[in-house]
mmCIF file of C-alpha atoms in Angstrom:
data_model
loop_
_atom_site.group_PDB
_atom_site.id
_atom_site.type_symbol
_atom_site.label_atom_id
_atom_site.label_comp_id
_atom_site.label_asym_id
_atom_site.label_seq_id
_atom_site.Cartn_x
_atom_site.Cartn_y
_atom_site.Cartn_z
ATOM 1 C CA GLU A 1 0.000 0.000 0.000
ATOM 2 C CA PRO A 2 1.416 3.409 -0.915
ATOM 3 C CA GLU A 3 2.526 5.527 1.987
ATOM 4 C CA VAL A 4 4.008 8.887 2.840
ATOM 5 C CA THR A 5 7.652 8.567 3.832
ATOM 6 C CA GLN A 6 9.645 11.058 5.864
ATOM 7 C CA THR A 7 13.344 11.489 6.519
ATOM 8 C CA PRO A 8 15.091 11.764 8.850
ATOM 9 C CA SER A 9 13.131 10.035 11.570
ATOM 10 C CA HIS A 10 15.049 11.991 14.193
ATOM 11 C CA GLN A 11 17.341 14.985 13.877
ATOM 12 C CA VAL A 12 19.252 16.764 16.601
ATOM 13 C CA THR A 13 20.534 20.229 15.831
ATOM 14 C CA GLN A 14 22.029 23.238 17.530
ATOM 15 C CA MET A 15 19.993 26.394 17.969
ATOM 16 C CA GLY A 16 20.459 28.726 15.006
ATOM 17 C CA GLN A 17 21.226 25.967 12.521
ATOM 18 C CA GLU A 18 19.209 25.306 9.390
ATOM 19 C CA VAL A 19 17.231 22.109 9.117
ATOM 20 C CA ILE A 20 15.584 20.483 6.123
ATOM 21 C CA LEU A 21 12.956 17.825 6.661
ATOM 22 C CA ARG A 22 12.084 15.693 3.676
ATOM 23 C CA CYS A 23 8.912 13.971 2.633
ATOM 24 C CA VAL A 24 7.905 11.787 -0.273
ATOM 25 C CA PRO A 25 4.130 12.038 -0.656
ATOM 26 C CA ILE A 26 2.028 9.345 -2.250
ATOM 27 C CA SER A 27 2.691 9.570 -5.951
ATOM 28 C CA ASN A 28 -0.689 10.551 -7.393
ATOM 29 C CA HIS A 29 -1.588 12.960 -4.605
ATOM 30 C CA LEU A 30 -2.099 16.619 -5.297
ATOM 31 C CA TYR A 31 -2.131 18.413 -1.941
ATOM 32 C CA PHE A 32 0.757 18.372 0.498
ATOM 33 C CA TYR A 33 0.895 19.509 4.098
ATOM 34 C CA TRP A 34 3.185 19.979 7.037
ATOM 35 C CA TYR A 35 1.959 19.708 10.593
ATOM 36 C CA ARG A 36 3.819 19.775 13.854
ATOM 37 C CA GLN A 37 3.191 18.319 17.285
ATOM 38 C CA ILE A 38 5.068 19.699 20.249
ATOM 39 C CA LEU A 39 5.463 17.014 22.903
ATOM 40 C CA GLY A 40 2.228 16.551 24.808
ATOM 41 C CA GLN A 41 0.301 19.026 22.689
ATOM 42 C CA LYS A 42 -2.114 18.858 19.798
ATOM 43 C CA VAL A 43 -1.217 18.446 16.164
ATOM 44 C CA GLU A 44 -1.020 21.890 14.554
ATOM 45 C CA PHE A 45 -1.327 22.847 10.911
ATOM 46 C CA LEU A 46 1.659 24.660 9.432
ATOM 47 C CA VAL A 47 1.198 24.902 5.677
ATOM 48 C CA SER A 48 -0.517 23.408 2.659
ATOM 49 C CA PHE A 49 0.886 23.251 -0.862
ATOM 50 C CA TYR A 50 -0.943 22.760 -4.125
ATOM 51 C CA ASN A 51 -0.021 23.304 -7.733
ATOM 52 C CA ASN A 52 3.547 24.246 -6.783
ATOM 53 C CA GLU A 53 2.631 27.005 -4.401
ATOM 54 C CA ILE A 54 1.516 27.553 -0.835
ATOM 55 C CA SER A 55 -2.275 27.478 -0.653
ATOM 56 C CA GLU A 56 -2.681 28.219 3.036
ATOM 57 C CA LYS A 57 -0.444 28.725 6.039
ATOM 58 C CA SER A 58 -0.960 29.219 9.734
ATOM 59 C CA GLU A 59 0.396 31.974 11.944
ATOM 60 C CA ILE A 60 3.046 29.508 13.107
ATOM 61 C CA PHE A 61 4.501 29.391 9.597
ATOM 62 C CA ASP A 62 6.541 32.576 9.778
ATOM 63 C CA ASP A 63 9.532 33.735 7.742
ATOM 64 C CA GLN A 64 11.875 31.156 9.230
ATOM 65 C CA PHE A 65 9.906 28.405 7.522
ATOM 66 C CA SER A 66 9.760 27.582 3.843
ATOM 67 C CA VAL A 67 8.512 24.698 1.747
ATOM 68 C CA GLU A 68 9.579 23.447 -1.612
ATOM 69 C CA ARG A 69 8.823 20.715 -4.073
ATOM 70 C CA PRO A 70 12.205 20.556 -5.785
ATOM 71 C CA ASP A 71 11.323 17.671 -8.070
ATOM 72 C CA GLY A 72 8.368 15.461 -8.894
ATOM 73 C CA SER A 73 8.563 13.411 -5.734
ATOM 74 C CA ASN A 74 10.015 15.282 -2.758
ATOM 75 C CA PHE A 75 8.359 17.874 -0.556
ATOM 76 C CA THR A 76 10.620 19.646 1.922
ATOM 77 C CA LEU A 77 10.234 21.842 4.974
ATOM 78 C CA LYS A 78 13.143 24.142 5.736
ATOM 79 C CA ILE A 79 13.614 25.851 9.056
ATOM 80 C CA ARG A 80 16.181 28.583 8.521
ATOM 81 C CA SER A 81 17.432 29.321 12.007
ATOM 82 C CA THR A 82 16.119 26.856 14.529
ATOM 83 C CA LYS A 83 14.964 27.885 17.988
ATOM 84 C CA LEU A 84 14.490 25.777 21.073
ATOM 85 C CA GLU A 85 10.722 26.008 20.653
ATOM 86 C CA ASP A 86 10.944 24.395 17.222
ATOM 87 C CA SER A 87 11.581 21.080 18.942
ATOM 88 C CA ALA A 88 8.628 18.938 17.897
ATOM 89 C CA MET A 89 7.485 16.064 15.757
ATOM 90 C CA TYR A 90 6.878 17.255 12.215
ATOM 91 C CA PHE A 91 4.367 15.355 10.131
ATOM 92 C CA CYS A 92 4.052 15.464 6.388
ATOM 93 C CA ALA A 93 0.732 14.554 4.816
ATOM 94 C CA SER A 94 -0.684 14.300 1.332
ATOM 95 C CA SER A 95 -4.164 14.151 -0.075
ATOM 96 C CA PRO A 96 -5.392 12.725 -3.362
ATOM 97 C CA TYR A 97 -8.539 14.570 -4.160
ATOM 98 C CA ALA A 98 -9.140 17.601 -6.263
ATOM 99 C CA ILE A 99 -12.697 18.027 -7.440
ATOM 100 C CA ARG A 100 -12.994 21.222 -9.423
ATOM 101 C CA GLY A 101 -9.859 22.373 -7.676
ATOM 102 C CA LYS A 102 -11.156 21.613 -4.182
ATOM 103 C CA ASN A 103 -9.767 18.964 -1.911
ATOM 104 C CA THR A 104 -12.185 16.728 -0.013
ATOM 105 C CA GLY A 105 -9.792 16.501 2.850
ATOM 106 C CA GLU A 106 -8.697 12.935 3.522
ATOM 107 C CA LEU A 107 -5.058 13.218 4.529
ATOM 108 C CA PHE A 108 -2.492 10.447 4.665
ATOM 109 C CA PHE A 109 0.258 11.051 7.179
ATOM 110 C CA GLY A 110 3.863 9.984 7.356
ATOM 111 C CA GLU A 111 5.373 8.663 10.561
ATOM 112 C CA GLY A 112 6.967 11.987 11.382
ATOM 113 C CA SER A 113 10.388 13.519 11.838
ATOM 114 C CA ARG A 114 11.345 14.303 15.390
ATOM 115 C CA LEU A 115 13.378 17.499 15.628
ATOM 116 C CA THR A 116 15.341 18.232 18.774
ATOM 117 C CA VAL A 117 16.930 21.675 19.052
ATOM 118 C CA LEU A 118 19.654 22.044 21.671
ATOM 119 C CA ALA B 1 -12.634 29.815 12.516
ATOM 120 C CA GLN B 2 -13.168 26.141 12.998
ATOM 121 C CA SER B 3 -12.274 24.376 16.251
ATOM 122 C CA VAL B 4 -12.478 20.922 17.760
ATOM 123 C CA THR B 5 -12.926 20.060 21.421
ATOM 124 C CA GLN B 6 -12.173 16.704 22.947
ATOM 125 C CA PRO B 7 -13.316 17.083 26.551
ATOM 126 C CA ASP B 8 -11.660 13.926 27.864
ATOM 127 C CA ILE B 9 -7.885 14.125 28.127
ATOM 128 C CA HIS B 10 -7.485 10.573 29.374
ATOM 129 C CA ILE B 11 -9.868 7.601 29.464
ATOM 130 C CA THR B 12 -9.242 4.208 31.037
ATOM 131 C CA VAL B 13 -11.351 1.194 30.184
ATOM 132 C CA SER B 14 -11.064 -2.528 30.783
ATOM 133 C CA GLU B 15 -10.453 -4.854 27.889
ATOM 134 C CA GLY B 16 -13.776 -5.999 26.473
ATOM 135 C CA ALA B 17 -15.660 -2.972 27.732
ATOM 136 C CA SER B 18 -17.364 -0.511 25.421
ATOM 137 C CA LEU B 19 -15.813 2.810 24.564
ATOM 138 C CA GLU B 20 -17.047 6.251 23.618
ATOM 139 C CA LEU B 21 -14.712 9.154 22.930
ATOM 140 C CA ARG B 22 -16.320 12.561 22.691
ATOM 141 C CA CYS B 23 -15.708 15.185 20.048
ATOM 142 C CA ASN B 24 -17.424 18.524 19.531
ATOM 143 C CA TYR B 25 -16.688 20.818 16.647
ATOM 144 C CA SER B 26 -17.347 24.385 15.696
ATOM 145 C CA TYR B 27 -17.605 25.162 12.010
ATOM 146 C CA GLY B 28 -19.936 27.392 10.053
ATOM 147 C CA ALA B 29 -20.647 25.107 7.134
ATOM 148 C CA THR B 30 -21.147 21.381 6.693
ATOM 149 C CA PRO B 31 -18.049 19.834 8.213
ATOM 150 C CA TYR B 32 -15.859 17.052 6.994
ATOM 151 C CA LEU B 33 -14.972 15.138 10.161
ATOM 152 C CA PHE B 34 -12.283 12.607 10.907
ATOM 153 C CA TRP B 35 -10.922 10.420 13.648
ATOM 154 C CA TYR B 36 -7.223 9.570 13.640
ATOM 155 C CA VAL B 37 -5.296 7.284 15.968
ATOM 156 C CA GLN B 38 -1.679 7.690 16.998
ATOM 157 C CA SER B 39 0.244 4.890 18.649
ATOM 158 C CA PRO B 40 3.389 5.851 20.588
ATOM 159 C CA GLY B 41 6.139 7.036 18.274
ATOM 160 C CA GLN B 42 3.971 6.514 15.238
ATOM 161 C CA GLY B 43 2.231 8.676 12.711
ATOM 162 C CA LEU B 44 -1.473 9.371 12.426
ATOM 163 C CA GLN B 45 -3.686 6.658 11.020
ATOM 164 C CA LEU B 46 -7.155 7.424 9.713
ATOM 165 C CA LEU B 47 -9.875 5.472 11.530
ATOM 166 C CA LEU B 48 -12.918 6.874 9.757
ATOM 167 C CA LYS B 49 -14.350 9.941 8.106
ATOM 168 C CA TYR B 50 -17.664 11.671 7.568
ATOM 169 C CA PHE B 51 -18.305 13.736 4.468
ATOM 170 C CA SER B 52 -22.049 13.482 3.944
ATOM 171 C CA GLY B 53 -24.918 11.012 3.871
ATOM 172 C CA ASP B 54 -25.443 8.377 6.544
ATOM 173 C CA THR B 55 -24.583 9.927 9.884
ATOM 174 C CA LEU B 56 -23.290 6.649 11.316
ATOM 175 C CA VAL B 57 -19.969 5.816 9.734
ATOM 176 C CA GLN B 58 -17.964 2.654 10.063
ATOM 177 C CA GLY B 59 -14.209 2.635 10.215
ATOM 178 C CA ILE B 60 -11.312 0.288 10.597
ATOM 179 C CA LYS B 61 -10.572 -1.864 13.641
ATOM 180 C CA GLY B 62 -14.258 -2.077 14.584
ATOM 181 C CA PHE B 63 -14.698 1.637 15.292
ATOM 182 C CA GLU B 64 -17.728 3.691 14.355
ATOM 183 C CA ALA B 65 -18.730 7.303 14.815
ATOM 184 C CA GLU B 66 -22.001 9.166 14.685
ATOM 185 C CA PHE B 67 -22.390 12.688 13.344
ATOM 186 C CA LYS B 68 -25.020 14.698 15.192
ATOM 187 C CA ARG B 69 -25.487 18.103 13.654
ATOM 188 C CA SER B 70 -27.844 19.315 16.399
ATOM 189 C CA GLN B 71 -25.171 18.640 19.018
ATOM 190 C CA SER B 72 -22.163 19.531 16.834
ATOM 191 C CA SER B 73 -20.705 16.198 17.841
ATOM 192 C CA PHE B 74 -18.873 13.339 16.205
ATOM 193 C CA ASN B 75 -18.309 10.770 18.951
ATOM 194 C CA LEU B 76 -16.218 7.676 18.366
ATOM 195 C CA ARG B 77 -17.432 4.321 19.660
ATOM 196 C CA LYS B 78 -16.308 0.737 19.865
ATOM 197 C CA PRO B 79 -18.441 -2.013 21.432
ATOM 198 C CA SER B 80 -15.550 -4.070 22.815
ATOM 199 C CA VAL B 81 -12.075 -2.627 23.336
ATOM 200 C CA HIS B 82 -8.918 -4.644 22.749
ATOM 201 C CA TRP B 83 -5.599 -4.055 24.498
ATOM 202 C CA SER B 84 -4.112 -3.036 21.151
ATOM 203 C CA ASP B 85 -6.507 -0.072 21.015
ATOM 204 C CA ALA B 86 -4.449 1.749 23.644
ATOM 205 C CA ALA B 87 -3.296 4.903 21.861
ATOM 206 C CA GLU B 88 -4.085 8.567 21.463
ATOM 207 C CA TYR B 89 -7.167 9.472 19.467
ATOM 208 C CA PHE B 90 -7.613 12.721 17.620
ATOM 209 C CA CYS B 91 -10.795 14.173 16.204
ATOM 210 C CA ALA B 92 -10.352 16.629 13.344
ATOM 211 C CA VAL B 93 -12.408 18.891 11.126
ATOM 212 C CA SER B 94 -11.471 19.757 7.575
ATOM 213 C CA ALA B 95 -11.839 23.314 6.397
ATOM 214 C CA GLY B 96 -10.197 26.007 4.367
ATOM 215 C CA SER B 97 -9.483 26.147 0.667
ATOM 216 C CA ALA B 98 -6.847 23.444 1.033
ATOM 217 C CA ARG B 99 -9.027 21.426 3.373
ATOM 218 C CA GLN B 100 -6.363 21.406 6.016
ATOM 219 C CA LEU B 101 -7.269 19.635 9.227
ATOM 220 C CA THR B 102 -7.841 21.279 12.570
ATOM 221 C CA PHE B 103 -7.233 18.757 15.326
ATOM 222 C CA GLY B 104 -8.591 18.427 18.806
ATOM 223 C CA SER B 105 -6.176 18.098 21.682
ATOM 224 C CA GLY B 106 -6.549 14.328 21.731
ATOM 225 C CA THR B 107 -7.779 11.677 24.147
ATOM 226 C CA GLN B 108 -5.301 9.190 25.557
ATOM 227 C CA LEU B 109 -6.871 5.744 25.898
ATOM 228 C CA THR B 110 -5.524 3.243 28.421
ATOM 229 C CA VAL B 111 -6.824 -0.329 28.317
ATOM 230 C CA LEU B 112 -6.636 -2.413 31.470
ATOM 231 C CA PRO B 113 -6.245 -6.208 31.224
#
């Protein structure tokens, strides 16, 4: 069964360093998302990506964050200068549906990348 | 803006007992509603979803949920819990142009032998 894959599974970095988290969405999916979950807290939406551009982003997704789909398969989240509070599990998700340009919302999640900022 | 409330932070049940996890949502239009499960160290797995039609939806692993518009609820149920059901359960509503999910804060389920 196709699945969303994420790398690395765990990354430890020093505060101020740049981090890139990688995701390979399911191949025929059209919408891509990043979510994060700080330990013990709820899963929070960061950004959605459709048709090679950001479609929506939350207030968490500030200028230190960026997303990119550099080729036909990868979807990356870059954190430019990491802070202690960026420590979290980051989930990538993808969604297959686009009916008249609108997604019906069933998301398939990867297993997450745990980021620890020291 | 949409929101999801899961009033129970932690629920403990005995194996074989029935289960109901509560979820209330706030959304101006017809919601798309989901339940996801997260086992420790794992990603989020979709249990079931409601888009429209029959308000009682069946999911995987013997779970079901009932959409009640009048109560703005989408409670998850299982008639007989198994030890392997111990996990965290998240209710979510889909909204926005990209149909991104807004999650509740989750309910941690513990199953006693």
